[in-house]
Amino acid sequence: MVKMTKRICTVDTVYSLFLYFLINGVSDDDLFIFSSGVPEDIRKNINHVYFPSSRFKFCADDNLIKFAVMNLGVCFRQLYGILKLRLLMLFVGDDVEIYGHGHTQFSYMFYEYENAYLIEDGLANYRKLESNFISNRLLNFLGLYIKGSKSGYGTHENIKKVYLTYEGFCDVSSKAEIIDLNALWENLSLEDHLKILKIFNFSNLENIDVLLITQAFSEDNLMDLNEEMMIYSEIVEKYPNIIIKPHPREVKDYSKIFPDNTVLDKHFPVELLVLMGIKIEKTVTISSTAVLHFPASEIEIYWGDINSSHVEKSREALECLIKGLKD
């Protein structure tokens, strides 16, 4: 009997999960490992193993004792998750292919297994990253990852391929495979189409004149909520009938903030609008790469003042990618 290779998908965003299905189809034999980045409304539609997120909290006064006390529970959750995942992998065995993110809290598999395949997550896949500044071997064994390290975005030797939707990120150009979402969607069976639509709770929509694609800036502490809402209020004032597509991680209720506007379900990947043939005249965003899947001539980036340097850099990176599409 031929032994089948086990596919494992460990992602922390709806978008990358969607790309995984486009690349590999939908199979009940695959093992899915999620954290809270994939919303419960979607997780409940897939058999999966769940690991709660555990982010460290930082003190404004740099008090080490206070920092240790604040993060004691985080450390226990992190260790519990690592032990749980390592025990799980003992039962799975070594004949596996790993797909997903190499920069999350449970990404050690991308460093320890020989067949790992990175899936695009967002603009970080296209930005120049700093070199590793310390050896990550011990940290990777513990399931920890230092943000900004190149290895988690594709340079590690065990990562055989990096699936990207656009040319870019020269550090992994030799490993990059540029995928076409439309072509991948067309290659899937009707059965897979229906499964994907069901997993993401997608309902068909009418054509859209102007679509605003928001982001989880305040949730990720990248922007003050008041500043974020002032920007979106400015956009809504410019386009009174604009339809809003929230980011899956957002907790804001846009239907209460903008009661006169239509707000789409936040959990389905916005790329499904294009693949389902829904015509959108214009897409507006601050720095979401989701707009890249719409015709470049119909994309509008918000160019008002922004206080966040991180968001500003993301906006500039997005502009470069859009210019590349137009050239």
CSV table of C-alpha atoms in Angstrom, one decimal:
chain,number,residue,atom,x,y,z
A,1,MET,CA,0.0,0.0,0.0
A,2,VAL,CA,1.3,3.5,-1.0
A,3,LYS,CA,1.6,5.8,2.0
A,4,MET,CA,-0.1,9.1,1.4
A,5,THR,CA,1.6,12.4,2.3
A,6,LYS,CA,-0.4,14.3,4.9
A,7,ARG,CA,-1.1,18.0,4.0
A,8,ILE,CA,-1.2,20.4,6.9
A,9,CYS,CA,-2.5,24.0,6.6
A,10,THR,CA,-1.6,26.3,9.4
A,11,VAL,CA,-2.7,29.9,8.6
A,12,ASP,CA,-3.9,32.8,10.7
A,13,THR,CA,-5.8,34.8,8.1
A,14,VAL,CA,-9.0,34.2,6.0
A,15,TYR,CA,-7.1,35.3,2.9
A,16,SER,CA,-4.3,32.8,3.2
A,17,LEU,CA,-6.8,30.0,4.0
A,18,PHE,CA,-8.7,31.0,0.8
A,19,LEU,CA,-5.4,30.8,-1.2
A,20,TYR,CA,-4.7,27.3,0.3
A,21,PHE,CA,-8.1,26.1,-1.1
A,22,LEU,CA,-7.4,27.6,-4.5
A,23,ILE,CA,-4.0,25.9,-4.6
A,24,ASN,CA,-4.9,22.4,-3.2
A,25,GLY,CA,-8.7,22.2,-3.4
A,26,VAL,CA,-10.9,21.1,-0.5
A,27,SER,CA,-10.1,17.8,1.1
A,28,ASP,CA,-11.4,16.3,4.4
A,29,ASP,CA,-8.1,14.5,4.7
A,30,ASP,CA,-6.1,17.7,5.2
A,31,LEU,CA,-5.2,18.8,8.8
A,32,PHE,CA,-6.0,22.5,9.6
A,33,ILE,CA,-4.4,24.3,12.5
A,34,PHE,CA,-5.9,27.7,13.3
A,35,SER,CA,-5.6,30.4,15.9
A,36,SER,CA,-8.0,33.3,16.5
A,37,GLY,CA,-7.0,35.0,13.2
A,38,VAL,CA,-9.4,32.7,11.4
A,39,PRO,CA,-12.9,33.7,12.8
A,40,GLU,CA,-15.1,31.2,14.6
A,41,ASP,CA,-17.8,31.6,11.9
A,42,ILE,CA,-15.4,30.0,9.4
A,43,ARG,CA,-13.6,27.7,11.8
A,44,LYS,CA,-16.8,25.9,12.7
A,45,ASN,CA,-17.2,24.9,9.0
A,46,ILE,CA,-13.9,23.0,8.9
A,47,ASN,CA,-12.6,20.2,11.0
A,48,HIS,CA,-9.5,21.7,12.7
A,49,VAL,CA,-7.3,22.0,15.7
A,50,TYR,CA,-7.5,25.3,17.5
A,51,PHE,CA,-4.8,27.1,19.4
A,52,PRO,CA,-5.8,30.3,21.3
A,53,SER,CA,-3.7,33.4,20.4
A,54,SER,CA,-1.2,34.5,23.1
A,55,ARG,CA,0.3,37.9,22.6
A,56,PHE,CA,2.6,39.5,25.1
A,57,LYS,CA,1.6,42.7,26.8
A,58,PHE,CA,4.2,45.5,27.2
A,59,CYS,CA,4.6,48.0,30.0
A,60,ALA,CA,4.9,51.7,29.3
A,61,ASP,CA,7.5,52.1,32.1
A,62,ASP,CA,9.7,49.2,31.1
A,63,ASN,CA,9.3,47.5,34.5
A,64,LEU,CA,10.6,43.9,34.1
A,65,ILE,CA,8.8,42.5,37.1
A,66,LYS,CA,5.5,44.1,36.1
A,67,PHE,CA,6.0,42.7,32.5
A,68,ALA,CA,6.6,39.2,33.9
A,69,VAL,CA,3.5,39.3,36.1
A,70,MET,CA,1.3,40.7,33.3
A,71,ASN,CA,2.4,38.0,30.9
A,72,LEU,CA,2.5,34.9,33.1
A,73,GLY,CA,-0.8,33.7,31.7
A,74,VAL,CA,0.4,34.3,28.2
A,75,CYS,CA,3.5,32.2,28.8
A,76,PHE,CA,1.4,29.3,30.1
A,77,ARG,CA,-0.9,29.4,27.1
A,78,GLN,CA,2.1,29.6,24.8
A,79,LEU,CA,3.7,26.5,26.4
A,80,TYR,CA,0.4,24.6,26.4
A,81,GLY,CA,-0.1,25.3,22.7
A,82,ILE,CA,3.5,24.2,21.9
A,83,LEU,CA,3.1,20.9,23.8
A,84,LYS,CA,-0.3,20.3,22.3
A,85,LEU,CA,1.0,20.8,18.8
A,86,ARG,CA,4.1,18.7,19.3
A,87,LEU,CA,2.1,15.8,20.6
A,88,LEU,CA,-0.3,16.2,17.7
A,89,MET,CA,2.6,16.0,15.2
A,90,LEU,CA,3.9,12.8,16.9
A,91,PHE,CA,0.7,11.1,15.8
A,92,VAL,CA,0.8,12.6,12.3
A,93,GLY,CA,4.3,11.5,11.6
A,94,ASP,CA,7.1,12.9,9.4
A,95,ASP,CA,5.6,12.3,5.9
A,96,VAL,CA,3.9,15.7,5.7
A,97,GLU,CA,3.7,18.8,3.6
A,98,ILE,CA,3.3,22.1,5.5
A,99,TYR,CA,1.4,25.0,4.0
A,100,GLY,CA,0.7,28.4,5.4
A,101,HIS,CA,2.4,31.0,7.5
A,102,GLY,CA,6.0,30.7,8.8
A,103,HIS,CA,5.7,33.8,11.0
A,104,THR,CA,3.0,32.9,13.6
A,105,GLN,CA,3.4,31.6,17.1
A,106,PHE,CA,3.1,28.0,16.1
A,107,SER,CA,5.3,28.0,13.0
A,108,TYR,CA,8.1,25.8,14.1
A,109,MET,CA,7.0,23.2,11.6
A,110,PHE,CA,8.3,25.4,8.7
A,111,TYR,CA,11.8,25.1,10.2
A,112,GLU,CA,11.8,21.5,11.2
A,113,TYR,CA,10.0,19.7,8.3
A,114,GLU,CA,11.6,19.5,4.9
A,115,ASN,CA,8.5,20.1,2.7
A,116,ALA,CA,7.2,23.5,3.7
A,117,TYR,CA,5.3,25.9,1.4
A,118,LEU,CA,4.7,29.5,2.3
A,119,ILE,CA,1.4,31.2,1.4
A,120,GLU,CA,1.2,34.9,0.9
A,121,ASP,CA,-0.3,36.8,3.8
A,122,GLY,CA,-0.1,40.5,2.8
A,123,LEU,CA,2.3,43.4,2.2
A,124,ALA,CA,4.9,41.9,4.6
A,125,ASN,CA,5.6,39.3,1.8
A,126,TYR,CA,6.7,42.1,-0.4
A,127,ARG,CA,8.7,44.4,1.9
A,128,LYS,CA,12.4,44.2,2.5
A,129,LEU,CA,13.0,42.5,5.8
A,130,GLU,CA,15.9,42.7,8.2
A,131,SER,CA,18.4,39.8,8.6
A,132,ASN,CA,18.2,37.5,11.6
A,133,PHE,CA,20.0,39.2,14.4
A,134,ILE,CA,20.3,36.2,16.7
A,135,SER,CA,20.2,32.4,16.2
A,136,ASN,CA,16.5,31.3,16.1
A,137,ARG,CA,17.0,27.6,16.6
A,138,LEU,CA,16.1,27.5,20.2
A,139,LEU,CA,13.3,29.9,19.8
A,140,ASN,CA,11.9,28.0,16.8
A,141,PHE,CA,12.0,24.8,18.8
A,142,LEU,CA,9.9,26.5,21.5
A,143,GLY,CA,7.5,27.6,18.8
A,144,LEU,CA,8.5,31.2,19.0
A,145,TYR,CA,9.3,33.5,16.1
A,146,ILE,CA,11.0,36.9,16.0
A,147,LYS,CA,9.0,39.3,13.8
A,148,GLY,CA,11.0,40.8,11.0
A,149,SER,CA,13.2,37.8,10.5
A,150,LYS,CA,13.6,36.8,6.8
A,151,SER,CA,13.3,33.0,7.5
A,152,GLY,CA,9.6,33.2,8.4
A,153,TYR,CA,8.9,34.8,5.0
A,154,GLY,CA,10.6,32.3,2.9
A,155,THR,CA,14.4,32.3,3.1
A,156,HIS,CA,14.7,29.3,5.4
A,157,GLU,CA,16.1,26.2,3.6
A,158,ASN,CA,13.1,24.0,4.5
A,159,ILE,CA,10.7,26.4,2.8
A,160,LYS,CA,10.6,25.0,-0.8
A,161,LYS,CA,8.2,27.4,-2.4
A,162,VAL,CA,6.5,30.7,-1.7
A,163,TYR,CA,3.1,31.3,-3.3
A,164,LEU,CA,2.7,34.9,-4.3
A,165,THR,CA,0.1,36.7,-6.3
A,166,TYR,CA,2.5,39.3,-7.7
A,167,GLU,CA,6.1,39.6,-8.7
A,168,GLY,CA,8.3,41.0,-5.9
A,169,PHE,CA,10.3,40.3,-2.7
A,170,CYS,CA,13.7,39.6,-4.3
A,171,ASP,CA,14.9,37.7,-1.2
A,172,VAL,CA,12.7,34.7,-2.2
A,173,SER,CA,12.4,35.2,-6.0
A,174,SER,CA,14.1,31.9,-6.7
A,175,LYS,CA,11.4,30.1,-4.6
A,176,ALA,CA,8.4,32.2,-5.7
A,177,GLU,CA,5.5,30.8,-7.7
A,178,ILE,CA,3.2,33.5,-9.0
A,179,ILE,CA,-0.3,32.2,-8.8
A,180,ASP,CA,-3.3,33.5,-10.8
A,181,LEU,CA,-6.5,33.4,-8.6
A,182,ASN,CA,-8.8,33.4,-11.6
A,183,ALA,CA,-7.0,30.5,-13.3
A,184,LEU,CA,-6.9,28.5,-10.0
A,185,TRP,CA,-10.6,29.1,-9.4
A,186,GLU,CA,-11.4,27.9,-12.9
A,187,ASN,CA,-9.3,24.8,-12.5
A,188,LEU,CA,-11.3,23.7,-9.4
A,189,SER,CA,-14.4,21.5,-9.7
A,190,LEU,CA,-17.9,22.8,-9.2
A,191,GLU,CA,-18.0,20.7,-6.0
A,192,ASP,CA,-14.9,22.6,-4.7
A,193,HIS,CA,-16.5,25.9,-5.6
A,194,LEU,CA,-19.6,25.1,-3.6
A,195,LYS,CA,-17.5,23.8,-0.6
A,196,ILE,CA,-15.5,27.0,-0.6
A,197,LEU,CA,-18.6,29.3,-0.7
A,198,LYS,CA,-20.1,27.3,2.1
A,199,ILE,CA,-17.0,27.4,4.3
A,200,PHE,CA,-16.8,31.2,3.9
A,201,ASN,CA,-20.6,31.7,4.3
A,202,PHE,CA,-20.7,33.6,1.0
A,203,SER,CA,-24.0,34.8,-0.4
A,204,ASN,CA,-24.2,36.2,-3.9
A,205,LEU,CA,-24.4,39.9,-4.3
A,206,GLU,CA,-25.5,42.5,-6.8
A,207,ASN,CA,-23.0,44.7,-8.7
A,208,ILE,CA,-21.3,47.4,-6.7
A,209,ASP,CA,-20.5,51.0,-7.7
A,210,VAL,CA,-17.9,51.9,-5.0
A,211,LEU,CA,-16.4,49.4,-2.4
A,212,LEU,CA,-14.5,50.5,0.7
A,213,ILE,CA,-12.1,47.8,1.9
A,214,THR,CA,-11.2,48.5,5.5
A,215,GLN,CA,-8.4,47.1,7.8
A,216,ALA,CA,-8.0,46.2,11.4
A,217,PHE,CA,-5.8,49.2,12.3
A,218,SER,CA,-7.1,50.0,15.7
A,219,GLU,CA,-7.4,46.3,16.6
A,220,ASP,CA,-3.7,45.9,15.7
A,221,ASN,CA,-2.7,49.1,17.6
A,222,LEU,CA,-1.5,50.7,14.4
A,223,MET,CA,-3.9,53.6,14.5
A,224,ASP,CA,-6.1,55.4,17.0
A,225,LEU,CA,-9.8,54.4,16.6
A,226,ASN,CA,-10.8,58.1,16.3
A,227,GLU,CA,-8.2,58.8,13.6
A,228,GLU,CA,-9.3,55.6,11.8
A,229,MET,CA,-13.0,56.6,11.9
A,230,MET,CA,-12.2,60.1,10.8
A,231,ILE,CA,-10.5,58.8,7.7
A,232,TYR,CA,-13.4,56.4,6.8
A,233,SER,CA,-15.9,59.2,7.5
A,234,GLU,CA,-14.1,61.4,5.0
A,235,ILE,CA,-14.2,58.6,2.4
A,236,VAL,CA,-17.9,57.9,3.0
A,237,GLU,CA,-18.6,61.6,2.7
A,238,LYS,CA,-16.9,61.6,-0.7
A,239,TYR,CA,-18.9,58.5,-1.8
A,240,PRO,CA,-22.3,58.6,0.1
A,241,ASN,CA,-23.5,55.3,-1.3
A,242,ILE,CA,-20.2,53.4,-0.8
A,243,ILE,CA,-20.5,49.8,0.4
A,244,ILE,CA,-18.2,48.7,3.2
A,245,LYS,CA,-16.3,45.4,3.4
A,246,PRO,CA,-14.7,45.1,6.8
A,247,HIS,CA,-11.5,43.1,7.6
A,248,PRO,CA,-12.2,39.7,9.1
A,249,ARG,CA,-10.3,40.6,12.3
A,250,GLU,CA,-12.2,43.9,13.0
A,251,VAL,CA,-14.5,44.1,16.0
A,252,LYS,CA,-15.9,47.4,15.0
A,253,ASP,CA,-19.6,47.4,14.0
A,254,TYR,CA,-19.7,49.5,10.8
A,255,SER,CA,-23.5,49.2,10.6
A,256,LYS,CA,-23.7,51.3,13.7
A,257,ILE,CA,-21.0,53.7,12.7
A,258,PHE,CA,-22.4,54.2,9.2
A,259,PRO,CA,-26.0,53.3,9.5
A,260,ASP,CA,-26.9,54.7,6.0
A,261,ASN,CA,-24.4,52.4,4.2
A,262,THR,CA,-24.5,48.8,3.3
A,263,VAL,CA,-21.9,46.7,5.3
A,264,LEU,CA,-20.9,43.3,3.9
A,265,ASP,CA,-20.2,40.2,6.0
A,266,LYS,CA,-16.6,40.7,7.2
A,267,HIS,CA,-15.5,37.1,7.2
A,268,PHE,CA,-15.5,36.1,3.6
A,269,PRO,CA,-12.4,36.9,1.5
A,270,VAL,CA,-13.2,39.9,-0.7
A,271,GLU,CA,-11.5,38.2,-3.6
A,272,LEU,CA,-14.6,36.0,-3.9
A,273,LEU,CA,-16.4,39.1,-5.3
A,274,VAL,CA,-14.2,39.1,-8.3
A,275,LEU,CA,-14.2,35.3,-8.8
A,276,MET,CA,-18.0,35.3,-8.6
A,277,GLY,CA,-18.2,37.8,-11.4
A,278,ILE,CA,-19.6,40.7,-9.3
A,279,LYS,CA,-18.8,44.0,-11.1
A,280,ILE,CA,-17.2,46.7,-9.0
A,281,GLU,CA,-16.7,50.1,-10.6
A,282,LYS,CA,-14.2,51.4,-8.0
A,283,THR,CA,-12.4,50.1,-4.9
A,284,VAL,CA,-11.1,52.4,-2.1
A,285,THR,CA,-8.7,51.6,0.6
A,286,ILE,CA,-5.9,53.0,2.8
A,287,SER,CA,-3.4,50.1,2.3
A,288,SER,CA,-5.2,46.8,1.8
A,289,THR,CA,-3.6,44.5,-0.7
A,290,ALA,CA,-7.0,43.0,-1.4
A,291,VAL,CA,-7.6,45.8,-3.9
A,292,LEU,CA,-4.8,44.4,-6.1
A,293,HIS,CA,-7.2,41.7,-7.3
A,294,PHE,CA,-9.4,44.4,-8.9
A,295,PRO,CA,-8.5,46.3,-12.1
A,296,ALA,CA,-5.7,48.7,-11.3
A,297,SER,CA,-7.4,51.6,-13.1
A,298,GLU,CA,-10.3,51.3,-10.6
A,299,ILE,CA,-8.3,51.4,-7.4
A,300,GLU,CA,-8.2,54.5,-5.2
A,301,ILE,CA,-5.8,54.9,-2.3
A,302,TYR,CA,-6.6,57.3,0.5
A,303,TRP,CA,-3.9,60.0,0.5
A,304,GLY,CA,-4.9,62.1,3.5
A,305,ASP,CA,-2.6,62.6,6.5
A,306,ILE,CA,-1.8,59.5,8.6
A,307,ASN,CA,0.1,59.5,11.9
A,308,SER,CA,1.2,55.9,11.8
A,309,SER,CA,4.6,55.3,10.1
A,310,HIS,CA,3.8,51.6,9.7
A,311,VAL,CA,0.5,52.3,7.8
A,312,GLU,CA,2.3,55.0,5.8
A,313,LYS,CA,5.0,52.5,4.7
A,314,SER,CA,2.3,50.0,3.8
A,315,ARG,CA,0.4,52.6,1.8
A,316,GLU,CA,3.6,53.4,-0.1
A,317,ALA,CA,4.3,49.7,-0.8
A,318,LEU,CA,0.8,49.3,-2.1
A,319,GLU,CA,1.2,52.2,-4.4
A,320,CYS,CA,4.4,50.6,-5.9
A,321,LEU,CA,2.5,47.3,-6.5
A,322,ILE,CA,-0.4,49.1,-8.2
A,323,LYS,CA,2.1,51.0,-10.4
A,324,GLY,CA,3.7,47.7,-11.3
A,325,LEU,CA,0.2,46.4,-12.4
A,326,LYS,CA,-0.4,49.4,-14.6
A,327,ASP,CA,3.1,49.3,-16.3
